[in-house]
Amino acid sequence: MPQDTPRPAVGTGLADRLPAFLFPRLSGAALAGLLIAIFLLGFLIFPVLQVVYVAFIDSRSGGLTLQNFADFFATSLFRESFVNSFYVSAMSVVVATIIALPLAYITTRFNFGGSALIQSLGFIPLIMPPFVGAVAMSLIFGRNGTVNLMLREHLGFTIPFMEGLNGVILVQSIHYFPFILINLSASLRNIDRSMEEAAQNLGSSGLRLFRKIVFPLAMPGYIAGAVLVFIKVFDDLGTPLLLNVNNMLAPQAYLRITSVGISDPMGYVISVILVAFSILSLWASFLVMRGKDYATVQKGGGGLAKRDLSGREKVIAYGAVLFILALVLSPHLGLLLLSFSTIWSFAPLPDGYTWANYVRMWEGSQDYILNTLLYAGIAALGDVILGTAIAYIVMRTGLIGRKGLDYMATAALAVPGVVLGIGYLRTFQGVDVPFLDKPLAQWWVIIAIALMIRRLPYALRACMAALQQVSVALEEAAESLGATKSRTIRRVVVPLMTGGILAGFVTSFATAAVELSATIMLVSSEADSPLAYGIYLFMQTPSGRGAGAALGIVAVIIVGLGTFLSQIIIERDKKLKTSGAEH
Amino acid sequence: MKKLLTSSVAALGLMAGGALAAEKIVVVTSFPEEMTAVIEKAFETAHPDYDIEILNKSTSSGVKYIQEIASANTADIFWASAPDAFEVLKGDGKLAKIAPNATGIPDMIGSYPMNDADGHYYGFAASGYGIMWNTRYVEANGLEPAKEWADLEKPEYHGHVGMSAPSRSGTTHLTVETVLQGEGWDKGWADWKWMGGNFASVTERSFGVPDGVNTGSFGFGIVIDFFAFSSKASGFPVEFAYPTVTALVPANVGVIANAPNEKGAVTFVEYLLSPEGQKVLFDPAIMRLPVNPEVYAEAPEGLPNPFEDKSIGAAVKFDVDKSGARYYVVSSLFDVMITYRLEDLKAAVKAVQEAEAKHADGSNAEAKALIDEARALIEAMPITEEQSLDPAFNAAFTAVRKEAGDAVEARQAEIEQQWDAMVTENYRKAKDLAEKAAAL
């Protein structure tokens, strides 16, 4: 590590004392960085370029051109779509913050029964495929959903929850607020108690304490979550499509790319603009965070002091939490009802209830479930390994081009799934897997890799936020006591990052488990199909809705359990640290 | 790991003695699992030496998938409703020319040719287009069932109708084209705009329409017949009617070029076309119209027989060549004028409907003039039928250069922008005029 601060000679090898040119210093970190860069180039950049270069082709002459981009900005529909996408993304961040902040704050700051449960439940919205979420939300909040039918019958008016851009904002906020919740909670847990105590000793309390000390210290987590929400909403297809809102960028791109037989370059132009804008937003978030040090030196504090709530506070806190949970869990309630229903048509509740949907679902779905666990597991594991490595390289080393790794990995966020899917088919259809004698594009592993790439940004943001809170001083201390770089990482850095890494794992796993847009292009045999694809198949038929909902419920339970377990691990991990500090 | 092991073992097994296992036929289809499962089972019973593997993709994903995997093709059959998807694949050279052994199937269904003239794909079932409605919804909103396209233009249906976009769904494209051919270019587009003004939404998937009617999100849907029949068979409170101006078109099956198992693929096509395979279509989960007139003797009650009931699809002499020549222009026009500008269109149509309600007796000449002007603005078309059929004009939309030297005058994005500017301005003006008329 040439740019590192000078280290004491103790423990350095012979190589370090010899002239540098004899040994090209390809340190472990540099080697890892190089491998990651090659991986990202091969499985993200190159396949995507295979698709998006269409955006730069003049359809008349076949030569390279920027004309298509000029067309984009000359088209009022696209300009309008851009403004709508920006507006919806920004408003979704605002609404998602309003939902997430009280949940995160109450559960991390007070002794509150069932905090782990609430954290898990609050996380569940993420694990529903967007198209299923919108179906379920329509059943409850749609123009003839439960709420509106009852309102009309008893009060004579209806509320257009799901109409137009506001509908998109509502569904997106409910769907993606966990990004803020989970990152903010991890951040809040990591704040050094001594900071808060110091402020209290100096006479600060209540809202002022929160505004001046707690929230600023939790900023890295909040920004990490907010940026994810912003970019994700900006790029998300499922929700606007299911609400039939076309005047936004992502649906415009998707509709133009996937129309039967049409090869309109504008769809690809929009994809390029989506990627560019997402990277820009990310860069803006770096600017905001630049030059601020949020690291906690003393890790023994175990986060904010939790205190008991007074009776009145308890009522308010429970009231707020229950209201928010009811809102964010309503899609799941709708899905649960649907999964047990016979016929549900223009009525507040289903006509009748039955187990038949579960029986029908179970008959053909075990494979889907096993495949999903396998793919999402591989993807999430790969993501946290890559995420931790990239976070470390970007924030702790001086490697040239390290920011590039971050930008590359994060660009995946903005690549529409269908573009990645087509890119993989274009790139890997001609590449045979040794010994299997079939194209790489048709091998199930490619689905897991696609999911890994698609979810890497989530894990990366979580790992970065976690690392941002681990002080360099702790590493320097370990190294000055003689630990090697890799031992320091293994024994000091990674353990301190556990919460963030787990958060990243869970986010990646849960969302990969319900991904559809990339996988639908890549599924090449029934036996390799994941769960979301199974739900999609069921939901294509009038009589399959119930069975599809039943499979959706299975997905929610699996991922919900996983989330709950990881919450317990985080809590226990924290308790261990706390008790360790107070012995 | 488990999968890796099983697949490696399977690969070894295949190498050791492929003859032991049933031969695999890979079918890429947009048909729902309920329908494919029934046919798969029936076929495998009749031909135990074959094993069908279904890959379910939407029509557009299916077309893209087959195009992308062509360099090392692993799929044998493409099986979907929309003839135009087959045309796209055929044009790309992705469909094999076959001559299946099938008898008793007429050359035409209604006024539509049953099979591709060059033998690249074959019709195996017929579908008509029409209007489906939710009886509970209709009753609760005090509406009458709409049975003709013109009914859906009436003001009382404002906000109650759903449809998919022709650029998204090949079958919807046929519905649009059927009305354009049945009513003529200008009248047909005027019909679509007045219907569009009553839309609740334009759905992304064609299945979104029956889904919306089934759940009661909207009351009426413009759908392909079997969506309605199978919804009803599943117990949903829905009904269906064929309007006078409809077309009967075949749903198709074709063998993919360089299929790994072409013999098996042809066997599958032959089975679908055989009387035995045709009868499977009567299964309650499928409810599609067979193309072999003989098998209707065993048809379930309520399923129409298009070979006897000549009224279905008789009003339109469907011109396949005309439809093909302007395929992308029609899709794009619909998107620019209706799908992407739905809110503007709805506002303009609503304003006209209100103005007309206020001056129902037509005694106010000034108001009538304003309303007529507004109607003309809404109905105005950016291009004529002659332009829509001009190959040079269409070339801007296909974006496929035949040769490097070919000159194409305009770009699709440029043309769409001009159309968009015109229709948004027209809708805005029409709304102003109608509001002015209503204020009189």
PDB file of C-alpha atoms in Angstrom, chain A residues 43-126:
ATOM      1  CA  PHE A  43     -20.593  -9.552 -15.953  1.00  0.00           C
ATOM      2  CA  LEU A  44     -21.872  -5.996 -15.859  1.00  0.00           C
ATOM      3  CA  ILE A  45     -20.154  -3.468 -18.064  1.00  0.00           C
ATOM      4  CA  PHE A  46     -19.522  -5.578 -21.135  1.00  0.00           C
ATOM      5  CA  PRO A  47     -22.972  -7.232 -21.328  1.00  0.00           C
ATOM      6  CA  VAL A  48     -24.700  -3.900 -20.752  1.00  0.00           C
ATOM      7  CA  LEU A  49     -22.565  -2.229 -23.402  1.00  0.00           C
ATOM      8  CA  GLN A  50     -23.607  -5.006 -25.758  1.00  0.00           C
ATOM      9  CA  VAL A  51     -27.137  -3.712 -25.412  1.00  0.00           C
ATOM     10  CA  VAL A  52     -26.806   0.021 -24.930  1.00  0.00           C
ATOM     11  CA  TYR A  53     -24.479   0.665 -27.812  1.00  0.00           C
ATOM     12  CA  VAL A  54     -27.695   0.650 -29.862  1.00  0.00           C
ATOM     13  CA  ALA A  55     -28.298   4.065 -28.295  1.00  0.00           C
ATOM     14  CA  PHE A  56     -25.303   5.412 -30.172  1.00  0.00           C
ATOM     15  CA  ILE A  57     -26.118   3.881 -33.553  1.00  0.00           C
ATOM     16  CA  ASP A  58     -27.650   5.914 -36.343  1.00  0.00           C
ATOM     17  CA  SER A  59     -30.455   3.675 -37.571  1.00  0.00           C
ATOM     18  CA  ARG A  60     -30.192   5.222 -41.030  1.00  0.00           C
ATOM     19  CA  SER A  61     -26.488   4.927 -41.732  1.00  0.00           C
ATOM     20  CA  GLY A  62     -25.386   2.392 -39.133  1.00  0.00           C
ATOM     21  CA  GLY A  63     -22.634   4.742 -37.974  1.00  0.00           C
ATOM     22  CA  LEU A  64     -22.032   6.138 -34.516  1.00  0.00           C
ATOM     23  CA  THR A  65     -24.068   9.189 -33.574  1.00  0.00           C
ATOM     24  CA  LEU A  66     -25.333  11.313 -30.712  1.00  0.00           C
ATOM     25  CA  GLN A  67     -28.470  12.150 -32.687  1.00  0.00           C
ATOM     26  CA  ASN A  68     -30.567   9.787 -30.579  1.00  0.00           C
ATOM     27  CA  PHE A  69     -29.663  11.770 -27.476  1.00  0.00           C
ATOM     28  CA  ALA A  70     -30.607  14.981 -29.235  1.00  0.00           C
ATOM     29  CA  ASP A  71     -33.936  13.338 -30.045  1.00  0.00           C
ATOM     30  CA  PHE A  72     -34.394  12.468 -26.400  1.00  0.00           C
ATOM     31  CA  PHE A  73     -34.048  16.070 -25.282  1.00  0.00           C
ATOM     32  CA  ALA A  74     -36.133  17.332 -28.201  1.00  0.00           C
ATOM     33  CA  THR A  75     -39.079  15.116 -27.252  1.00  0.00           C
ATOM     34  CA  SER A  76     -41.533  16.715 -24.864  1.00  0.00           C
ATOM     35  CA  LEU A  77     -42.834  13.332 -23.705  1.00  0.00           C
ATOM     36  CA  PHE A  78     -39.325  12.325 -22.560  1.00  0.00           C
ATOM     37  CA  ARG A  79     -38.640  15.657 -20.865  1.00  0.00           C
ATOM     38  CA  GLU A  80     -41.936  15.333 -19.057  1.00  0.00           C
ATOM     39  CA  SER A  81     -41.100  11.730 -18.115  1.00  0.00           C
ATOM     40  CA  PHE A  82     -37.764  12.859 -16.723  1.00  0.00           C
ATOM     41  CA  VAL A  83     -39.403  15.512 -14.548  1.00  0.00           C
ATOM     42  CA  ASN A  84     -42.041  13.027 -13.371  1.00  0.00           C
ATOM     43  CA  SER A  85     -39.416  10.441 -12.478  1.00  0.00           C
ATOM     44  CA  PHE A  86     -37.397  13.004 -10.558  1.00  0.00           C
ATOM     45  CA  TYR A  87     -40.472  14.274  -8.722  1.00  0.00           C
ATOM     46  CA  VAL A  88     -41.688  10.796  -7.808  1.00  0.00           C
ATOM     47  CA  SER A  89     -38.216   9.740  -6.596  1.00  0.00           C
ATOM     48  CA  ALA A  90     -37.751  12.834  -4.448  1.00  0.00           C
ATOM     49  CA  MET A  91     -41.228  12.611  -2.940  1.00  0.00           C
ATOM     50  CA  SER A  92     -40.755   8.902  -2.276  1.00  0.00           C
ATOM     51  CA  VAL A  93     -37.614   9.692  -0.272  1.00  0.00           C
ATOM     52  CA  VAL A  94     -39.602  12.216   1.761  1.00  0.00           C
ATOM     53  CA  VAL A  95     -42.522   9.876   2.434  1.00  0.00           C
ATOM     54  CA  ALA A  96     -40.236   6.898   3.074  1.00  0.00           C
ATOM     55  CA  THR A  97     -38.307   8.993   5.609  1.00  0.00           C
ATOM     56  CA  ILE A  98     -41.537   9.914   7.372  1.00  0.00           C
ATOM     57  CA  ILE A  99     -42.352   6.214   7.639  1.00  0.00           C
ATOM     58  CA  ALA A 100     -38.872   4.963   8.537  1.00  0.00           C
ATOM     59  CA  LEU A 101     -37.650   7.577  10.976  1.00  0.00           C
ATOM     60  CA  PRO A 102     -40.073   6.917  13.854  1.00  0.00           C
ATOM     61  CA  LEU A 103     -39.678   3.150  13.472  1.00  0.00           C
ATOM     62  CA  ALA A 104     -35.894   3.322  13.490  1.00  0.00           C
ATOM     63  CA  TYR A 105     -35.740   5.838  16.289  1.00  0.00           C
ATOM     64  CA  ILE A 106     -38.232   4.243  18.644  1.00  0.00           C
ATOM     65  CA  THR A 107     -36.864   0.743  18.224  1.00  0.00           C
ATOM     66  CA  THR A 108     -33.206   1.644  18.656  1.00  0.00           C
ATOM     67  CA  ARG A 109     -33.479   4.299  21.305  1.00  0.00           C
ATOM     68  CA  PHE A 110     -36.037   3.013  23.735  1.00  0.00           C
ATOM     69  CA  ASN A 111     -36.610  -0.209  25.561  1.00  0.00           C
ATOM     70  CA  PHE A 112     -39.463  -1.230  23.419  1.00  0.00           C
ATOM     71  CA  GLY A 113     -41.025  -4.674  23.476  1.00  0.00           C
ATOM     72  CA  GLY A 114     -40.488  -6.590  20.294  1.00  0.00           C
ATOM     73  CA  SER A 115     -38.011  -4.245  18.641  1.00  0.00           C
ATOM     74  CA  ALA A 116     -36.468  -7.078  16.666  1.00  0.00           C
ATOM     75  CA  LEU A 117     -39.892  -8.189  15.509  1.00  0.00           C
ATOM     76  CA  ILE A 118     -40.834  -4.695  14.432  1.00  0.00           C
ATOM     77  CA  GLN A 119     -37.538  -4.256  12.614  1.00  0.00           C
ATOM     78  CA  SER A 120     -38.221  -7.480  10.762  1.00  0.00           C
ATOM     79  CA  LEU A 121     -41.840  -6.709  10.021  1.00  0.00           C
ATOM     80  CA  GLY A 122     -40.894  -3.274   8.815  1.00  0.00           C
ATOM     81  CA  PHE A 123     -38.499  -4.914   6.451  1.00  0.00           C
ATOM     82  CA  ILE A 124     -41.002  -7.262   4.874  1.00  0.00           C
ATOM     83  CA  PRO A 125     -42.352  -4.848   2.220  1.00  0.00           C
ATOM     84  CA  LEU A 126     -39.094  -5.240   0.306  1.00  0.00           C
TER      85      LEU A 126
END
